[in-house]
Amino acid sequence: MSNAGIFVVVEGIDGAGTTTQIERYAAYLRERGRKVHVTREPSTGPIGTFVRDLLTSRRQLPSGPAFDLMALLFAADRLDHVRGEIEPALREGAVVLSDRYDLSSLAYQSVASDLSLPAHEIVGWIRTLNRFARRPDVTVVVDVAPETASKRRRHRGAPEDLYEVDALQNRLAKAYAHAEALVPGDRILHVHGDGDIETVASLLREALAPFIERSPNHAR
Ligand code: TMP
């Protein structure tokens, strides 16, 4: 039997709870004997670290964080992340849980674009940049009301990242609600993320069960 793993991406606006949900789901799978690799984008590699510094304004680009420059950097980080971390983990049979992937670029960088081009042209260009990024086996979009996410971000108390602006997050929530249009052909599952952590965790487990149980290394 092949020992290929399964590549799962979790996505949503800032404050959707993807990080918390991934941690919980990883613990759930490990308790059931699965090998799990948790990862995120921007990655912890050199390009991802640089991008995080831009997001938190620790570093600045001379021309500013324009959407096209950011799309290029996110795409470069992604290829390095896939080849250096995700694919090796999949070859070892892990369930790879990635907190964000190219759906984030398609949503965030297209919404952040200031060009007066039709949206589909911008989305098409971002898709081209990510043409060689392996497709996830399944993507879970955690849909939350922008007001809920905004409250959670304020509660978290951390300084706001580049894209953590309410008006932009409102537009992002709409883009994620129609995520299928951004990644045609990908398998997308939507989970309601407005509930408490345990409620959302159980919705996510139920949504993913058919995929995880069908994957080659399911122990029982
Ligand atoms: P997070 O780790 O808190 O989710 O922060 C990552 C931020 O970067 C978040 O605001 C989403 C944004 N982002 C993009 O704009 N494009 C991308 O391709 C990725 C992976 C993240």
JSON list of C-alpha atoms and ligand atoms in Angstrom, two decimals:
[
{"chain": "A", "resi": 1, "resn": "MET", "atom": "CA", "xyz": [0.00, 0.00, 0.00]},
{"chain": "A", "resi": 2, "resn": "SER", "atom": "CA", "xyz": [1.23, 3.51, -0.79]},
{"chain": "A", "resi": 3, "resn": "ASN", "atom": "CA", "xyz": [2.31, 5.51, 2.22]},
{"chain": "A", "resi": 4, "resn": "ALA", "atom": "CA", "xyz": [1.28, 8.84, 0.74]},
{"chain": "A", "resi": 5, "resn": "GLY", "atom": "CA", "xyz": [-0.20, 11.21, 3.27]},
{"chain": "A", "resi": 6, "resn": "ILE", "atom": "CA", "xyz": [-3.02, 13.66, 2.85]},
{"chain": "A", "resi": 7, "resn": "PHE", "atom": "CA", "xyz": [-2.69, 17.41, 2.38]},
{"chain": "A", "resi": 8, "resn": "VAL", "atom": "CA", "xyz": [-5.32, 19.45, 4.23]},
{"chain": "A", "resi": 9, "resn": "VAL", "atom": "CA", "xyz": [-5.49, 23.26, 4.18]},
{"chain": "A", "resi": 10, "resn": "VAL", "atom": "CA", "xyz": [-7.50, 25.37, 6.62]},
{"chain": "A", "resi": 11, "resn": "GLU", "atom": "CA", "xyz": [-8.40, 28.91, 5.57]},
{"chain": "A", "resi": 12, "resn": "GLY", "atom": "CA", "xyz": [-10.38, 31.93, 6.71]},
{"chain": "A", "resi": 13, "resn": "ILE", "atom": "CA", "xyz": [-10.21, 35.63, 7.49]},
{"chain": "A", "resi": 14, "resn": "ASP", "atom": "CA", "xyz": [-8.02, 36.88, 10.35]},
{"chain": "A", "resi": 15, "resn": "GLY", "atom": "CA", "xyz": [-9.73, 35.83, 13.58]},
{"chain": "A", "resi": 16, "resn": "ALA", "atom": "CA", "xyz": [-11.54, 32.87, 11.97]},
{"chain": "A", "resi": 17, "resn": "GLY", "atom": "CA", "xyz": [-9.73, 30.59, 14.43]},
{"chain": "A", "resi": 18, "resn": "THR", "atom": "CA", "xyz": [-7.77, 28.48, 11.93]},
{"chain": "A", "resi": 19, "resn": "THR", "atom": "CA", "xyz": [-4.69, 28.20, 14.18]},
{"chain": "A", "resi": 20, "resn": "THR", "atom": "CA", "xyz": [-6.67, 27.06, 17.23]},
{"chain": "A", "resi": 21, "resn": "GLN", "atom": "CA", "xyz": [-8.71, 24.62, 15.17]},
{"chain": "A", "resi": 22, "resn": "ILE", "atom": "CA", "xyz": [-5.63, 23.10, 13.52]},
{"chain": "A", "resi": 23, "resn": "GLU", "atom": "CA", "xyz": [-4.00, 22.53, 16.92]},
{"chain": "A", "resi": 24, "resn": "ARG", "atom": "CA", "xyz": [-7.10, 20.79, 18.20]},
{"chain": "A", "resi": 25, "resn": "TYR", "atom": "CA", "xyz": [-7.56, 18.69, 15.11]},
{"chain": "A", "resi": 26, "resn": "ALA", "atom": "CA", "xyz": [-3.89, 17.65, 15.14]},
{"chain": "A", "resi": 27, "resn": "ALA", "atom": "CA", "xyz": [-4.24, 16.51, 18.77]},
{"chain": "A", "resi": 28, "resn": "TYR", "atom": "CA", "xyz": [-7.39, 14.57, 17.88]},
{"chain": "A", "resi": 29, "resn": "LEU", "atom": "CA", "xyz": [-5.67, 12.76, 15.01]},
{"chain": "A", "resi": 30, "resn": "ARG", "atom": "CA", "xyz": [-2.53, 12.01, 17.04]},
{"chain": "A", "resi": 31, "resn": "GLU", "atom": "CA", "xyz": [-4.65, 10.48, 19.81]},
{"chain": "A", "resi": 32, "resn": "ARG", "atom": "CA", "xyz": [-5.92, 8.13, 17.12]},
{"chain": "A", "resi": 33, "resn": "GLY", "atom": "CA", "xyz": [-2.44, 7.12, 16.08]},
{"chain": "A", "resi": 34, "resn": "ARG", "atom": "CA", "xyz": [-2.07, 9.28, 12.98]},
{"chain": "A", "resi": 35, "resn": "LYS", "atom": "CA", "xyz": [1.18, 10.87, 11.99]},
{"chain": "A", "resi": 36, "resn": "VAL", "atom": "CA", "xyz": [0.45, 14.61, 11.71]},
{"chain": "A", "resi": 37, "resn": "HIS", "atom": "CA", "xyz": [2.56, 17.50, 10.44]},
{"chain": "A", "resi": 38, "resn": "VAL", "atom": "CA", "xyz": [1.25, 20.97, 11.35]},
{"chain": "A", "resi": 39, "resn": "THR", "atom": "CA", "xyz": [2.50, 23.85, 9.28]},
{"chain": "A", "resi": 40, "resn": "ARG", "atom": "CA", "xyz": [1.51, 27.35, 8.18]},
{"chain": "A", "resi": 41, "resn": "GLU", "atom": "CA", "xyz": [1.96, 30.08, 5.61]},
{"chain": "A", "resi": 42, "resn": "PRO", "atom": "CA", "xyz": [3.84, 32.31, 5.57]},
{"chain": "A", "resi": 43, "resn": "SER", "atom": "CA", "xyz": [6.20, 29.44, 6.42]},
{"chain": "A", "resi": 44, "resn": "THR", "atom": "CA", "xyz": [8.99, 29.42, 8.98]},
{"chain": "A", "resi": 45, "resn": "GLY", "atom": "CA", "xyz": [11.55, 29.33, 6.13]},
{"chain": "A", "resi": 46, "resn": "PRO", "atom": "CA", "xyz": [13.67, 32.34, 5.12]},
{"chain": "A", "resi": 47, "resn": "ILE", "atom": "CA", "xyz": [11.18, 33.79, 2.64]},
{"chain": "A", "resi": 48, "resn": "GLY", "atom": "CA", "xyz": [8.24, 33.24, 5.00]},
{"chain": "A", "resi": 49, "resn": "THR", "atom": "CA", "xyz": [10.11, 34.85, 7.88]},
{"chain": "A", "resi": 50, "resn": "PHE", "atom": "CA", "xyz": [10.83, 37.86, 5.71]},
{"chain": "A", "resi": 51, "resn": "VAL", "atom": "CA", "xyz": [7.15, 38.08, 4.71]},
{"chain": "A", "resi": 52, "resn": "ARG", "atom": "CA", "xyz": [6.05, 37.92, 8.37]},
{"chain": "A", "resi": 53, "resn": "ASP", "atom": "CA", "xyz": [8.41, 40.81, 9.12]},
{"chain": "A", "resi": 54, "resn": "LEU", "atom": "CA", "xyz": [6.67, 42.81, 6.39]},
{"chain": "A", "resi": 55, "resn": "LEU", "atom": "CA", "xyz": [3.22, 41.89, 7.75]},
{"chain": "A", "resi": 56, "resn": "THR", "atom": "CA", "xyz": [4.15, 43.10, 11.23]},
{"chain": "A", "resi": 57, "resn": "SER", "atom": "CA", "xyz": [6.06, 46.17, 9.90]},
{"chain": "A", "resi": 58, "resn": "ARG", "atom": "CA", "xyz": [9.30, 44.96, 11.49]},
{"chain": "A", "resi": 59, "resn": "ARG", "atom": "CA", "xyz": [10.77, 45.45, 8.02]},
{"chain": "A", "resi": 60, "resn": "GLN", "atom": "CA", "xyz": [9.70, 47.64, 5.15]},
{"chain": "A", "resi": 61, "resn": "LEU", "atom": "CA", "xyz": [10.05, 47.53, 1.39]},
{"chain": "A", "resi": 62, "resn": "PRO", "atom": "CA", "xyz": [11.17, 50.85, -0.13]},
{"chain": "A", "resi": 63, "resn": "SER", "atom": "CA", "xyz": [8.06, 50.93, -2.35]},
{"chain": "A", "resi": 64, "resn": "GLY", "atom": "CA", "xyz": [5.64, 49.57, 0.27]},
{"chain": "A", "resi": 65, "resn": "PRO", "atom": "CA", "xyz": [3.73, 46.27, 0.54]},
{"chain": "A", "resi": 66, "resn": "ALA", "atom": "CA", "xyz": [1.87, 46.46, -2.78]},
{"chain": "A", "resi": 67, "resn": "PHE", "atom": "CA", "xyz": [-0.42, 43.53, -3.53]},
{"chain": "A", "resi": 68, "resn": "ASP", "atom": "CA", "xyz": [1.63, 42.36, -6.53]},
{"chain": "A", "resi": 69, "resn": "LEU", "atom": "CA", "xyz": [4.95, 42.37, -4.68]},
{"chain": "A", "resi": 70, "resn": "MET", "atom": "CA", "xyz": [3.32, 40.55, -1.78]},
{"chain": "A", "resi": 71, "resn": "ALA", "atom": "CA", "xyz": [1.73, 37.99, -4.14]},
{"chain": "A", "resi": 72, "resn": "LEU", "atom": "CA", "xyz": [5.18, 37.24, -5.60]},
{"chain": "A", "resi": 73, "resn": "LEU", "atom": "CA", "xyz": [6.74, 36.83, -2.16]},
{"chain": "A", "resi": 74, "resn": "PHE", "atom": "CA", "xyz": [3.91, 34.62, -0.87]},
{"chain": "A", "resi": 75, "resn": "ALA", "atom": "CA", "xyz": [4.16, 32.47, -4.02]},
{"chain": "A", "resi": 76, "resn": "ALA", "atom": "CA", "xyz": [7.95, 32.10, -3.67]},
{"chain": "A", "resi": 77, "resn": "ASP", "atom": "CA", "xyz": [7.56, 31.13, -0.02]},
{"chain": "A", "resi": 78, "resn": "ARG", "atom": "CA", "xyz": [4.88, 28.62, -1.01]},
{"chain": "A", "resi": 79, "resn": "LEU", "atom": "CA", "xyz": [7.04, 26.77, -3.54]},
{"chain": "A", "resi": 80, "resn": "ASP", "atom": "CA", "xyz": [9.87, 26.54, -1.03]},
{"chain": "A", "resi": 81, "resn": "HIS", "atom": "CA", "xyz": [7.40, 25.41, 1.65]},
{"chain": "A", "resi": 82, "resn": "VAL", "atom": "CA", "xyz": [5.84, 22.73, -0.59]},
{"chain": "A", "resi": 83, "resn": "ARG", "atom": "CA", "xyz": [9.14, 21.32, -1.81]},
{"chain": "A", "resi": 84, "resn": "GLY", "atom": "CA", "xyz": [11.11, 21.63, 1.41]},
{"chain": "A", "resi": 85, "resn": "GLU", "atom": "CA", "xyz": [8.49, 20.71, 4.00]},
{"chain": "A", "resi": 86, "resn": "ILE", "atom": "CA", "xyz": [5.05, 19.64, 2.79]},
{"chain": "A", "resi": 87, "resn": "GLU", "atom": "CA", "xyz": [6.05, 17.05, 0.18]},
{"chain": "A", "resi": 88, "resn": "PRO", "atom": "CA", "xyz": [8.65, 15.35, 2.41]},
{"chain": "A", "resi": 89, "resn": "ALA", "atom": "CA", "xyz": [6.03, 15.06, 5.19]},
{"chain": "A", "resi": 90, "resn": "LEU", "atom": "CA", "xyz": [3.48, 13.64, 2.74]},
{"chain": "A", "resi": 91, "resn": "ARG", "atom": "CA", "xyz": [6.02, 11.09, 1.53]},
{"chain": "A", "resi": 92, "resn": "GLU", "atom": "CA", "xyz": [6.36, 9.94, 5.13]},
{"chain": "A", "resi": 93, "resn": "GLY", "atom": "CA", "xyz": [2.62, 9.34, 5.26]},
{"chain": "A", "resi": 94, "resn": "ALA", "atom": "CA", "xyz": [1.68, 12.31, 7.44]},
{"chain": "A", "resi": 95, "resn": "VAL", "atom": "CA", "xyz": [-1.60, 14.16, 7.48]},
{"chain": "A", "resi": 96, "resn": "VAL", "atom": "CA", "xyz": [-0.25, 17.63, 6.66]},
{"chain": "A", "resi": 97, "resn": "LEU", "atom": "CA", "xyz": [-2.41, 20.39, 8.16]},
{"chain": "A", "resi": 98, "resn": "SER", "atom": "CA", "xyz": [-1.50, 23.78, 6.70]},
{"chain": "A", "resi": 99, "resn": "ASP", "atom": "CA", "xyz": [-2.78, 26.99, 8.24]},
{"chain": "A", "resi": 100, "resn": "ARG", "atom": "CA", "xyz": [-3.35, 28.84, 4.90]},
{"chain": "A", "resi": 101, "resn": "TYR", "atom": "CA", "xyz": [-2.16, 28.14, 1.36]},
{"chain": "A", "resi": 102, "resn": "ASP", "atom": "CA", "xyz": [-2.70, 29.73, -2.06]},
{"chain": "A", "resi": 103, "resn": "LEU", "atom": "CA", "xyz": [-6.39, 30.41, -1.41]},
{"chain": "A", "resi": 104, "resn": "SER", "atom": "CA", "xyz": [-5.08, 33.10, 0.98]},
{"chain": "A", "resi": 105, "resn": "SER", "atom": "CA", "xyz": [-3.14, 34.72, -1.87]},
{"chain": "A", "resi": 106, "resn": "LEU", "atom": "CA", "xyz": [-6.15, 34.56, -4.17]},
{"chain": "A", "resi": 107, "resn": "ALA", "atom": "CA", "xyz": [-8.39, 36.12, -1.54]},
{"chain": "A", "resi": 108, "resn": "TYR", "atom": "CA", "xyz": [-6.10, 38.61, 0.23]},
{"chain": "A", "resi": 109, "resn": "GLN", "atom": "CA", "xyz": [-3.93, 39.87, -2.60]},
{"chain": "A", "resi": 110, "resn": "SER", "atom": "CA", "xyz": [-6.87, 40.25, -4.99]},
{"chain": "A", "resi": 111, "resn": "VAL", "atom": "CA", "xyz": [-8.91, 42.10, -2.39]},
{"chain": "A", "resi": 112, "resn": "ALA", "atom": "CA", "xyz": [-5.89, 44.27, -1.50]},
{"chain": "A", "resi": 113, "resn": "SER", "atom": "CA", "xyz": [-5.22, 45.13, -5.15]},
{"chain": "A", "resi": 114, "resn": "ASP", "atom": "CA", "xyz": [-5.45, 48.80, -6.05]},
{"chain": "A", "resi": 115, "resn": "LEU", "atom": "CA", "xyz": [-5.29, 48.27, -9.82]},
{"chain": "A", "resi": 116, "resn": "SER", "atom": "CA", "xyz": [-8.31, 49.22, -11.86]},
{"chain": "A", "resi": 117, "resn": "LEU", "atom": "CA", "xyz": [-8.33, 45.86, -13.62]},
{"chain": "A", "resi": 118, "resn": "PRO", "atom": "CA", "xyz": [-11.27, 43.47, -13.54]},
{"chain": "A", "resi": 119, "resn": "ALA", "atom": "CA", "xyz": [-11.03, 41.12, -10.52]},
{"chain": "A", "resi": 120, "resn": "HIS", "atom": "CA", "xyz": [-10.79, 38.03, -12.73]},
{"chain": "A", "resi": 121, "resn": "GLU", "atom": "CA", "xyz": [-7.58, 39.34, -14.32]},
{"chain": "A", "resi": 122, "resn": "ILE", "atom": "CA", "xyz": [-5.93, 39.81, -10.96]},
{"chain": "A", "resi": 123, "resn": "VAL", "atom": "CA", "xyz": [-7.12, 36.42, -9.74]},
{"chain": "A", "resi": 124, "resn": "GLY", "atom": "CA", "xyz": [-5.86, 34.86, -13.00]},
{"chain": "A", "resi": 125, "resn": "TRP", "atom": "CA", "xyz": [-2.42, 36.38, -12.52]},
{"chain": "A", "resi": 126, "resn": "ILE", "atom": "CA", "xyz": [-2.18, 35.15, -8.91]},
{"chain": "A", "resi": 127, "resn": "ARG", "atom": "CA", "xyz": [-3.28, 31.70, -10.06]},
{"chain": "A", "resi": 128, "resn": "THR", "atom": "CA", "xyz": [-0.51, 31.69, -12.66]},
{"chain": "A", "resi": 129, "resn": "LEU", "atom": "CA", "xyz": [2.08, 32.54, -10.00]},
{"chain": "A", "resi": 130, "resn": "ASN", "atom": "CA", "xyz": [0.91, 29.52, -8.05]},
{"chain": "A", "resi": 131, "resn": "ARG", "atom": "CA", "xyz": [0.63, 27.24, -11.07]},
{"chain": "A", "resi": 132, "resn": "PHE", "atom": "CA", "xyz": [3.28, 24.82, -9.79]},
{"chain": "A", "resi": 133, "resn": "ALA", "atom": "CA", "xyz": [2.10, 24.67, -6.19]},
{"chain": "A", "resi": 134, "resn": "ARG", "atom": "CA", "xyz": [0.71, 21.20, -5.55]},
{"chain": "A", "resi": 135, "resn": "ARG", "atom": "CA", "xyz": [-3.08, 21.17, -5.03]},
{"chain": "A", "resi": 136, "resn": "PRO", "atom": "CA", "xyz": [-4.36, 20.33, -1.54]},
{"chain": "A", "resi": 137, "resn": "ASP", "atom": "CA", "xyz": [-6.43, 17.14, -1.20]},
{"chain": "A", "resi": 138, "resn": "VAL", "atom": "CA", "xyz": [-9.04, 19.17, 0.62]},
{"chain": "A", "resi": 139, "resn": "THR", "atom": "CA", "xyz": [-9.42, 22.75, 1.86]},
{"chain": "A", "resi": 140, "resn": "VAL", "atom": "CA", "xyz": [-11.63, 23.70, 4.82]},
{"chain": "A", "resi": 141, "resn": "VAL", "atom": "CA", "xyz": [-12.84, 27.28, 4.86]},
{"chain": "A", "resi": 142, "resn": "VAL", "atom": "CA", "xyz": [-13.85, 28.43, 8.33]},
{"chain": "A", "resi": 143, "resn": "ASP", "atom": "CA", "xyz": [-16.54, 31.02, 7.62]},
{"chain": "A", "resi": 144, "resn": "VAL", "atom": "CA", "xyz": [-17.05, 33.61, 10.35]},
{"chain": "A", "resi": 145, "resn": "ALA", "atom": "CA", "xyz": [-18.97, 36.85, 10.47]},
{"chain": "A", "resi": 146, "resn": "PRO", "atom": "CA", "xyz": [-16.42, 39.68, 10.11]},
{"chain": "A", "resi": 147, "resn": "GLU", "atom": "CA", "xyz": [-17.79, 41.18, 13.39]},
{"chain": "A", "resi": 148, "resn": "THR", "atom": "CA", "xyz": [-17.02, 37.95, 15.29]},
{"chain": "A", "resi": 149, "resn": "ALA", "atom": "CA", "xyz": [-13.51, 37.81, 13.83]},
{"chain": "A", "resi": 150, "resn": "SER", "atom": "CA", "xyz": [-12.91, 41.50, 14.59]},
{"chain": "A", "resi": 151, "resn": "LYS", "atom": "CA", "xyz": [-13.95, 40.96, 18.23]},
{"chain": "A", "resi": 152, "resn": "ARG", "atom": "CA", "xyz": [-11.61, 37.97, 18.52]},
{"chain": "A", "resi": 153, "resn": "ARG", "atom": "CA", "xyz": [-8.71, 39.98, 17.09]},
{"chain": "A", "resi": 154, "resn": "ARG", "atom": "CA", "xyz": [-9.31, 42.79, 19.56]},
{"chain": "A", "resi": 155, "resn": "HIS", "atom": "CA", "xyz": [-9.57, 40.28, 22.40]},
{"chain": "A", "resi": 156, "resn": "ARG", "atom": "CA", "xyz": [-6.24, 38.72, 21.34]},
{"chain": "A", "resi": 157, "resn": "GLY", "atom": "CA", "xyz": [-4.68, 42.14, 21.92]},
{"chain": "A", "resi": 158, "resn": "ALA", "atom": "CA", "xyz": [-1.71, 41.62, 19.56]},
{"chain": "A", "resi": 159, "resn": "PRO", "atom": "CA", "xyz": [-0.72, 44.55, 17.32]},
{"chain": "A", "resi": 160, "resn": "GLU", "atom": "CA", "xyz": [-2.58, 44.50, 14.02]},
{"chain": "A", "resi": 161, "resn": "ASP", "atom": "CA", "xyz": [-0.95, 42.96, 10.97]},
{"chain": "A", "resi": 162, "resn": "LEU", "atom": "CA", "xyz": [-0.97, 44.58, 7.55]},
{"chain": "A", "resi": 163, "resn": "TYR", "atom": "CA", "xyz": [-4.34, 43.14, 6.46]},
{"chain": "A", "resi": 164, "resn": "GLU", "atom": "CA", "xyz": [-6.16, 43.32, 9.78]},
{"chain": "A", "resi": 165, "resn": "VAL", "atom": "CA", "xyz": [-8.36, 46.25, 8.81]},
{"chain": "A", "resi": 166, "resn": "ASP", "atom": "CA", "xyz": [-12.12, 45.82, 9.24]},
{"chain": "A", "resi": 167, "resn": "ALA", "atom": "CA", "xyz": [-13.13, 47.11, 5.79]},
{"chain": "A", "resi": 168, "resn": "LEU", "atom": "CA", "xyz": [-10.72, 44.73, 4.07]},
{"chain": "A", "resi": 169, "resn": "GLN", "atom": "CA", "xyz": [-11.77, 41.81, 6.29]},
{"chain": "A", "resi": 170, "resn": "ASN", "atom": "CA", "xyz": [-15.43, 42.40, 5.35]},
{"chain": "A", "resi": 171, "resn": "ARG", "atom": "CA", "xyz": [-14.54, 42.02, 1.69]},
{"chain": "A", "resi": 172, "resn": "LEU", "atom": "CA", "xyz": [-12.39, 38.98, 2.45]},
{"chain": "A", "resi": 173, "resn": "ALA", "atom": "CA", "xyz": [-15.28, 37.25, 4.23]},
{"chain": "A", "resi": 174, "resn": "LYS", "atom": "CA", "xyz": [-17.30, 37.57, 1.00]},
{"chain": "A", "resi": 175, "resn": "ALA", "atom": "CA", "xyz": [-14.40, 36.22, -1.07]},
{"chain": "A", "resi": 176, "resn": "TYR", "atom": "CA", "xyz": [-14.06, 33.19, 1.23]},
{"chain": "A", "resi": 177, "resn": "ALA", "atom": "CA", "xyz": [-17.82, 32.54, 1.11]},
{"chain": "A", "resi": 178, "resn": "HIS", "atom": "CA", "xyz": [-17.31, 31.98, -2.64]},
{"chain": "A", "resi": 179, "resn": "ALA", "atom": "CA", "xyz": [-13.91, 30.30, -2.37]},
{"chain": "A", "resi": 180, "resn": "GLU", "atom": "CA", "xyz": [-14.87, 27.72, -5.04]},
{"chain": "A", "resi": 181, "resn": "ALA", "atom": "CA", "xyz": [-14.67, 30.47, -7.65]},
{"chain": "A", "resi": 182, "resn": "LEU", "atom": "CA", "xyz": [-11.07, 31.25, -6.67]},
{"chain": "A", "resi": 183, "resn": "VAL", "atom": "CA", "xyz": [-9.78, 27.67, -6.89]},
{"chain": "A", "resi": 184, "resn": "PRO", "atom": "CA", "xyz": [-11.95, 25.90, -9.47]},
{"chain": "A", "resi": 185, "resn": "GLY", "atom": "CA", "xyz": [-11.54, 22.14, -9.35]},
{"chain": "A", "resi": 186, "resn": "ASP", "atom": "CA", "xyz": [-10.32, 22.08, -5.74]},
{"chain": "A", "resi": 187, "resn": "ARG", "atom": "CA", "xyz": [-12.36, 20.30, -3.08]},
{"chain": "A", "resi": 188, "resn": "ILE", "atom": "CA", "xyz": [-13.65, 22.94, -0.65]},
{"chain": "A", "resi": 189, "resn": "LEU", "atom": "CA", "xyz": [-15.59, 22.31, 2.56]},
{"chain": "A", "resi": 190, "resn": "HIS", "atom": "CA", "xyz": [-17.21, 25.17, 4.47]},
{"chain": "A", "resi": 191, "resn": "VAL", "atom": "CA", "xyz": [-17.50, 25.07, 8.25]},
{"chain": "A", "resi": 192, "resn": "HIS", "atom": "CA", "xyz": [-19.43, 27.64, 10.34]},
{"chain": "A", "resi": 193, "resn": "GLY", "atom": "CA", "xyz": [-16.85, 29.27, 12.57]},
{"chain": "A", "resi": 194, "resn": "ASP", "atom": "CA", "xyz": [-18.97, 31.61, 14.71]},
{"chain": "A", "resi": 195, "resn": "GLY", "atom": "CA", "xyz": [-19.55, 29.10, 17.51]},
{"chain": "A", "resi": 196, "resn": "ASP", "atom": "CA", "xyz": [-17.32, 28.36, 20.49]},
{"chain": "A", "resi": 197, "resn": "ILE", "atom": "CA", "xyz": [-14.05, 26.48, 20.00]},
{"chain": "A", "resi": 198, "resn": "GLU", "atom": "CA", "xyz": [-15.51, 23.03, 20.78]},
{"chain": "A", "resi": 199, "resn": "THR", "atom": "CA", "xyz": [-18.54, 23.50, 18.51]},
{"chain": "A", "resi": 200, "resn": "VAL", "atom": "CA", "xyz": [-16.36, 24.53, 15.58]},
{"chain": "A", "resi": 201, "resn": "ALA", "atom": "CA", "xyz": [-13.89, 21.70, 16.33]},
{"chain": "A", "resi": 202, "resn": "SER", "atom": "CA", "xyz": [-16.62, 19.10, 16.11]},
{"chain": "A", "resi": 203, "resn": "LEU", "atom": "CA", "xyz": [-17.98, 20.57, 12.85]},
{"chain": "A", "resi": 204, "resn": "LEU", "atom": "CA", "xyz": [-14.46, 20.46, 11.40]},
{"chain": "A", "resi": 205, "resn": "ARG", "atom": "CA", "xyz": [-13.92, 16.84, 12.53]},
{"chain": "A", "resi": 206, "resn": "GLU", "atom": "CA", "xyz": [-17.22, 15.79, 10.97]},
{"chain": "A", "resi": 207, "resn": "ALA", "atom": "CA", "xyz": [-16.48, 17.60, 7.70]},
{"chain": "A", "resi": 208, "resn": "LEU", "atom": "CA", "xyz": [-13.04, 16.03, 7.36]},
{"chain": "A", "resi": 209, "resn": "ALA", "atom": "CA", "xyz": [-13.90, 12.52, 8.57]},
{"chain": "A", "resi": 210, "resn": "PRO", "atom": "CA", "xyz": [-14.72, 11.08, 5.12]},
{"chain": "A", "resi": 211, "resn": "PHE", "atom": "CA", "xyz": [-11.38, 12.28, 3.73]},
{"chain": "A", "resi": 212, "resn": "ILE", "atom": "CA", "xyz": [-9.21, 11.27, 6.63]},
{"chain": "A", "resi": 213, "resn": "GLU", "atom": "CA", "xyz": [-10.83, 7.86, 7.00]},
{"chain": "A", "resi": 214, "resn": "ARG", "atom": "CA", "xyz": [-10.39, 7.15, 3.31]},
{"chain": "A", "resi": 215, "resn": "SER", "atom": "CA", "xyz": [-6.72, 8.16, 3.29]},
{"chain": "A", "resi": 216, "resn": "PRO", "atom": "CA", "xyz": [-4.11, 5.35, 3.12]},
{"chain": "A", "resi": 217, "resn": "ASN", "atom": "CA", "xyz": [-2.78, 5.52, 6.67]},
{"chain": "A", "resi": 218, "resn": "HIS", "atom": "CA", "xyz": [-6.06, 5.47, 8.52]},
{"chain": "A", "resi": 219, "resn": "ALA", "atom": "CA", "xyz": [-5.35, 3.12, 11.39]},
{"chain": "A", "resi": 220, "resn": "ARG", "atom": "CA", "xyz": [-8.85, 1.77, 12.01]},
{"chain": "B", "resi": 1, "resn": "TMP", "atom": "P1", "xyz": [-1.72, 34.58, 10.20]},
{"chain": "B", "resi": 1, "resn": "TMP", "atom": "O1", "xyz": [-0.56, 33.68, 10.38]},
{"chain": "B", "resi": 1, "resn": "TMP", "atom": "O2", "xyz": [-2.13, 35.27, 11.45]},
{"chain": "B", "resi": 1, "resn": "TMP", "atom": "O3", "xyz": [-2.85, 33.94, 9.51]},
{"chain": "B", "resi": 1, "resn": "TMP", "atom": "O4", "xyz": [-1.18, 35.80, 9.30]},
{"chain": "B", "resi": 1, "resn": "TMP", "atom": "C1", "xyz": [-0.84, 35.67, 8.01]},
{"chain": "B", "resi": 1, "resn": "TMP", "atom": "C2", "xyz": [-1.37, 36.89, 7.28]},
{"chain": "B", "resi": 1, "resn": "TMP", "atom": "O5", "xyz": [-0.90, 36.86, 5.94]},
{"chain": "B", "resi": 1, "resn": "TMP", "atom": "C3", "xyz": [-2.89, 36.94, 7.20]},
{"chain": "B", "resi": 1, "resn": "TMP", "atom": "O6", "xyz": [-3.33, 38.28, 7.32]},
{"chain": "B", "resi": 1, "resn": "TMP", "atom": "C4", "xyz": [-3.17, 36.45, 5.80]},
{"chain": "B", "resi": 1, "resn": "TMP", "atom": "C5", "xyz": [-1.98, 36.92, 5.03]},
{"chain": "B", "resi": 1, "resn": "TMP", "atom": "N1", "xyz": [-1.66, 36.12, 3.84]},
{"chain": "B", "resi": 1, "resn": "TMP", "atom": "C6", "xyz": [-1.81, 36.69, 2.59]},
{"chain": "B", "resi": 1, "resn": "TMP", "atom": "O7", "xyz": [-2.20, 37.85, 2.48]},
{"chain": "B", "resi": 1, "resn": "TMP", "atom": "N2", "xyz": [-1.51, 35.94, 1.49]},
{"chain": "B", "resi": 1, "resn": "TMP", "atom": "C7", "xyz": [-1.05, 34.66, 1.57]},
{"chain": "B", "resi": 1, "resn": "TMP", "atom": "O8", "xyz": [-0.79, 34.00, 0.54]},
{"chain": "B", "resi": 1, "resn": "TMP", "atom": "C8", "xyz": [-0.90, 34.08, 2.88]},
{"chain": "B", "resi": 1, "resn": "TMP", "atom": "C9", "xyz": [-0.39, 32.67, 3.01]},
{"chain": "B", "resi": 1, "resn": "TMP", "atom": "C10", "xyz": [-1.21, 34.84, 3.98]}
]
